[in-house]
Amino acid sequence: MLLSLTALVFFVTQNAVAQKVVHYDLYVKDTLVNYVGKQKRAIAVNGQIPMPTLQFTEGDTAEIVVHNLLNENTSLHWHGVFLPNKEDGVPFLTQMPIKPGTTYTYRFPIIQNGTHWYHSHSGLQEQIGMHGSFIMNKRPDDPTFRKGIDDLPTVPVILSEWTNLNPKNVERMLSNASDWFAIKKGATQSYAEAIRRGKLKTKLTNEWKRMMAMDVSDVYYDQVQTNGAQIADLKRIGGRTLKGGDKVRLRIANGGASSYFWLRYAGGKITVVGSDGNDVEPVEVDRLIVAVSETYDILLTIPEDGKAYEFMATTEDRTQSTSYFIGNGARQQVGPMPRLKYFEGMKMMNDMMKMNGDLDDMGMRMSLNQMDMNAVMYPEITGEEDTKGQMKMKENGDHQDTQGSIVTLNYAMLKSPLNTTLPKEAPVKDLKFTLTGNMNRYVWSMDNKVLAESDKIPVKKGEVLRITLYNNSMMRHPIHLHGFDFRILNGQGSNAPLKNVVDIMPMETDTIEFLANTEGDWFFHCHILYHMMAGMNRVFTVDDYKNPNLPDKEMAYKMLQRESNMIHVMAQNDFATNGNDGEAMLMNARWNLGTEWRLGYSAMHGYEVETHLGRFLGKNQWYMPFVGFDWRYRKMGRDEHEKNMFGQANKKDSRTAVSLGMMSTLPMLLNLQGEIYHDGIVRLSLMREDIPVSRRLRAGFMLNTDKEYMVDMRYIFTRNLSIRTHYDSDMGFGAGLSLNY
């Protein structure tokens, strides 16, 4: 009888715990911030950036009410959380957007534990404040509870970036191949820099293979932050002052839009105990890189001397860092990371890239971040450079730190403490994706298709999906799966680690697998925000889920596809002493509508407007067939100069023409344009607009078979303003200001 009563009490108690509802109200509102000298728009939730940390215990029910006080739609996605598909927070895929002035309730059971985060999945809102930590604690009676780890003082840490630019401008500048971010980062790799460092051959080879300058990240940020501050102190946790010998557990989430972060600690080793919300066997390292959207749980020790030791997160491009000083006393710094060796990275890229734009097939032998192809750029591993490109030595004559003396975390080192094998009786569906992209036009894709060109991928409930990912682009891609954890097949057998983000480096091949046991439409995408918005996405649809939030799923999916293939605008105009010329373009992943104009200040010079509508072809988009419209007027009459190189007469006084043509990108990044007009006239043009002479000086030229030519030089002052001088065969010499948007 006593045993039965005890069992009943235990059952009722456990059931009461399981039914506990943890409620949060989140008020999403526009605000103004001044992080780096300018007052700019941001989005705050409950008056704070980052968003409030949401905490639960496994067995709770989450009830989160979003009050949208913005003048635009919003949403919230619970990154890495297992939940019913309708609660996943992806507009037009699992719900309709939360409209301005409305409220929306997310409600789902907490059936897991670990370090996660949450963020907006609407447009670019994540970039300007809508990111926060989402922590699910273990129950004390959990059989996986680890003493000395799960009972340590714990602090959620979310890393993020800030730019004073409107994120839509960032997106547009990337699509327009602006090199303003490279100028800000000192990563232009111009001809002057190449000559100064003895790397001219490397630069020429790079452009011969039609590649732009080397970089490891896309965007220059004005500041990076830890929990919303560039520099912060951790002296107390829960009222307890930190002392020498104490251990602390940091629950780290990379909530940045596009930055990878190197993590280093001045107080000694970093012990990694969890990744993407899942436990791993403790492993000690000197440093680790956390990919965009990844989470890591790490343990740090406060040394006995009572000093405050710096825990530093540094962007992979080494341009910005944020510091967390842990402990009490004098601050002990870990020191900055040295500048990247860009020309070494460029040579690496040259060696990897074939003339057709593909990477060397060595990628089939690389995986798990074990062979970092960017390591040649790291002075702390390969030796620093002086201004002539020579390796510096330490005072004792040795090289700088070698690979062996710095222990860097890679995926092969992660091991689950639990058996993670999937049911052997489950059918297996093998899928392969090649990650593809075009830096010149900033189009990112899978198998050379953006989401707008892709149908949902059908999956049967109960199938095991085994996915092989090969990165055939020159950028890292953190690939995230919604709704599930997957096993990374890393050589750990039945103890393969569970994650929901896998970082795929250039040339790498990695294989993941998971059991598709939850119905719904699940997003699978690169978590670099601007890559996702450019099209590197897919959707797995597990069975035919009837989502009550989406009465018309087909129409909603079309809206989602449109969001990742938005039209971008570019415009440039030169106000010069000899006339006015410029261009404007509308473009998306495949199509380009461009107009160029030249306007003289006299009837003799007249005007000319050329418009082209074209579609880019091929993985590298090196070819664009187009239809053209040419409208010109000049008071020049007809003479021998009006005959082109083919002997065809061209009446320039007044001409309206339609043409068909092709634009091709040649080695050395030259553009060759050939077109034939409706009256049989043929014109060939060769041009280049962006030759990087020095960090801010650009050259360009154009010549064609109509015996027209132009040469110019442009000095870049700001992202929108340059001073330009040029000589035009029709309009003569001119100088003036060039404005661009």
mmCIF file of N, CA and C in Angstrom, residues 341-383:
data_model
loop_
_atom_site.group_PDB
_atom_site.id
_atom_site.type_symbol
_atom_site.label_atom_id
_atom_site.label_comp_id
_atom_site.label_asym_id
_atom_site.label_seq_id
_atom_site.Cartn_x
_atom_site.Cartn_y
_atom_site.Cartn_z
ATOM 1 N N LYS A 341 47.095 36.998 -43.977
ATOM 2 C CA LYS A 341 47.990 37.099 -45.123
ATOM 3 C C LYS A 341 47.164 36.814 -46.384
ATOM 4 N N TYR A 342 46.605 37.883 -46.928
ATOM 5 C CA TYR A 342 45.636 37.723 -48.011
ATOM 6 C C TYR A 342 46.248 37.150 -49.287
ATOM 7 N N PHE A 343 47.464 37.547 -49.612
ATOM 8 C CA PHE A 343 48.029 37.051 -50.866
ATOM 9 C C PHE A 343 48.358 35.561 -50.782
ATOM 10 N N GLU A 344 48.670 35.053 -49.579
ATOM 11 C CA GLU A 344 48.826 33.610 -49.421
ATOM 12 C C GLU A 344 47.485 32.917 -49.656
ATOM 13 N N GLY A 345 46.415 33.537 -49.130
ATOM 14 C CA GLY A 345 45.088 32.987 -49.382
ATOM 15 C C GLY A 345 44.735 33.024 -50.858
ATOM 16 N N MET A 346 45.135 34.099 -51.527
ATOM 17 C CA MET A 346 44.866 34.203 -52.964
ATOM 18 C C MET A 346 45.602 33.107 -53.733
ATOM 19 N N LYS A 347 46.862 32.851 -53.360
ATOM 20 C CA LYS A 347 47.616 31.788 -54.044
ATOM 21 C C LYS A 347 46.962 30.430 -53.801
ATOM 22 N N MET A 348 46.516 30.199 -52.568
ATOM 23 C CA MET A 348 45.802 28.964 -52.263
ATOM 24 C C MET A 348 44.576 28.825 -53.162
ATOM 25 N N MET A 349 43.840 29.921 -53.314
ATOM 26 C CA MET A 349 42.645 29.918 -54.136
ATOM 27 C C MET A 349 43.001 29.631 -55.594
ATOM 28 N N ASN A 350 44.085 30.233 -56.075
ATOM 29 C CA ASN A 350 44.532 29.986 -57.445
ATOM 30 C C ASN A 350 44.826 28.510 -57.673
ATOM 31 N N ASP A 351 45.523 27.900 -56.705
ATOM 32 C CA ASP A 351 45.904 26.498 -56.842
ATOM 33 C C ASP A 351 44.693 25.570 -56.808
ATOM 34 N N MET A 352 43.646 25.984 -56.106
ATOM 35 C CA MET A 352 42.456 25.151 -55.967
ATOM 36 C C MET A 352 41.510 25.270 -57.156
ATOM 37 N N MET A 353 41.512 26.424 -57.809
ATOM 38 C CA MET A 353 40.495 26.718 -58.809
ATOM 39 C C MET A 353 40.934 26.310 -60.205
ATOM 40 N N LYS A 354 40.060 25.601 -60.908
ATOM 41 C CA LYS A 354 40.292 25.274 -62.311
ATOM 42 C C LYS A 354 39.797 26.434 -63.175
ATOM 43 N N MET A 355 40.202 26.421 -64.452
ATOM 44 C CA MET A 355 39.809 27.497 -65.355
ATOM 45 C C MET A 355 38.302 27.528 -65.605
ATOM 46 N N ASN A 356 37.616 26.398 -65.416
ATOM 47 C CA ASN A 356 36.165 26.378 -65.629
ATOM 48 C C ASN A 356 35.383 26.821 -64.407
ATOM 49 N N GLY A 357 36.090 27.209 -63.338
ATOM 50 C CA GLY A 357 35.425 27.696 -62.142
ATOM 51 C C GLY A 357 35.186 26.654 -61.079
ATOM 52 N N ASP A 358 35.421 25.369 -61.379
ATOM 53 C CA ASP A 358 35.281 24.317 -60.381
ATOM 54 C C ASP A 358 36.512 24.272 -59.489
ATOM 55 N N LEU A 359 36.320 23.692 -58.287
ATOM 56 C CA LEU A 359 37.446 23.475 -57.399
ATOM 57 C C LEU A 359 38.076 22.123 -57.683
ATOM 58 N N ASP A 360 39.320 21.974 -57.265
ATOM 59 C CA ASP A 360 40.020 20.715 -57.437
ATOM 60 C C ASP A 360 39.285 19.606 -56.694
ATOM 61 N N ASP A 361 39.327 18.373 -57.234
ATOM 62 C CA ASP A 361 38.585 17.281 -56.614
ATOM 63 C C ASP A 361 39.220 16.770 -55.331
ATOM 64 N N MET A 362 40.270 17.464 -54.857
ATOM 65 C CA MET A 362 40.849 17.130 -53.552
ATOM 66 C C MET A 362 39.790 17.222 -52.461
ATOM 67 N N GLY A 363 38.719 18.005 -52.729
ATOM 68 C CA GLY A 363 37.658 18.172 -51.740
ATOM 69 C C GLY A 363 37.031 16.877 -51.291
ATOM 70 N N MET A 364 37.048 15.848 -52.149
ATOM 71 C CA MET A 364 36.454 14.582 -51.763
ATOM 72 C C MET A 364 37.243 13.915 -50.646
ATOM 73 N N ARG A 365 38.456 14.389 -50.378
ATOM 74 C CA ARG A 365 39.284 13.793 -49.332
ATOM 75 C C ARG A 365 39.374 14.684 -48.092
ATOM 76 N N MET A 366 38.663 15.803 -48.066
ATOM 77 C CA MET A 366 38.709 16.722 -46.945
ATOM 78 C C MET A 366 37.359 16.769 -46.261
ATOM 79 N N SER A 367 37.374 16.819 -44.925
ATOM 80 C CA SER A 367 36.111 16.905 -44.203
ATOM 81 C C SER A 367 36.361 17.328 -42.770
ATOM 82 N N LEU A 368 35.267 17.680 -42.102
ATOM 83 C CA LEU A 368 35.224 17.850 -40.648
ATOM 84 C C LEU A 368 36.105 18.970 -40.116
ATOM 85 N N ASN A 369 36.396 19.976 -40.957
ATOM 86 C CA ASN A 369 37.215 21.112 -40.536
ATOM 87 C C ASN A 369 38.609 20.704 -40.087
ATOM 88 N N GLN A 370 39.063 19.491 -40.472
ATOM 89 C CA GLN A 370 40.369 19.016 -40.008
ATOM 90 C C GLN A 370 41.518 19.684 -40.747
ATOM 91 N N MET A 371 41.292 19.998 -42.023
ATOM 92 C CA MET A 371 42.328 20.655 -42.821
ATOM 93 C C MET A 371 41.804 22.015 -43.221
ATOM 94 N N ASP A 372 42.140 23.026 -42.457
ATOM 95 C CA ASP A 372 41.597 24.358 -42.675
ATOM 96 C C ASP A 372 42.306 24.988 -43.861
ATOM 97 N N MET A 373 41.595 25.118 -44.985
ATOM 98 C CA MET A 373 42.216 25.644 -46.193
ATOM 99 C C MET A 373 42.538 27.133 -46.088
ATOM 100 N N ASN A 374 42.041 27.791 -45.041
ATOM 101 C CA ASN A 374 42.415 29.188 -44.831
ATOM 102 C C ASN A 374 43.632 29.320 -43.911
ATOM 103 N N ALA A 375 44.141 28.176 -43.422
ATOM 104 C CA ALA A 375 45.229 28.231 -42.442
ATOM 105 C C ALA A 375 46.467 28.916 -42.998
ATOM 106 N N VAL A 376 46.658 28.873 -44.326
ATOM 107 C CA VAL A 376 47.822 29.540 -44.911
ATOM 108 C C VAL A 376 47.773 31.045 -44.690
ATOM 109 N N MET A 377 46.598 31.567 -44.337
ATOM 110 C CA MET A 377 46.465 33.005 -44.126
ATOM 111 C C MET A 377 46.750 33.403 -42.680
ATOM 112 N N TYR A 378 46.937 32.410 -41.795
ATOM 113 C CA TYR A 378 47.049 32.703 -40.374
ATOM 114 C C TYR A 378 48.511 32.879 -39.975
ATOM 115 N N PRO A 379 48.953 34.095 -39.688
ATOM 116 C CA PRO A 379 50.360 34.310 -39.304
ATOM 117 C C PRO A 379 50.765 33.540 -38.051
ATOM 118 N N GLU A 380 49.838 33.294 -37.126
ATOM 119 C CA GLU A 380 50.197 32.608 -35.893
ATOM 120 C C GLU A 380 50.531 31.140 -36.145
ATOM 121 N N ILE A 381 50.188 30.643 -37.331
ATOM 122 C CA ILE A 381 50.507 29.264 -37.688
ATOM 123 C C ILE A 381 51.658 29.203 -38.676
ATOM 124 N N THR A 382 51.637 30.092 -39.662
ATOM 125 C CA THR A 382 52.583 29.975 -40.779
ATOM 126 C C THR A 382 53.657 31.038 -40.779
ATOM 127 N N GLY A 383 53.684 31.876 -39.770
ATOM 128 C CA GLY A 383 54.728 32.901 -39.712
ATOM 129 C C GLY A 383 54.232 34.241 -40.202
#
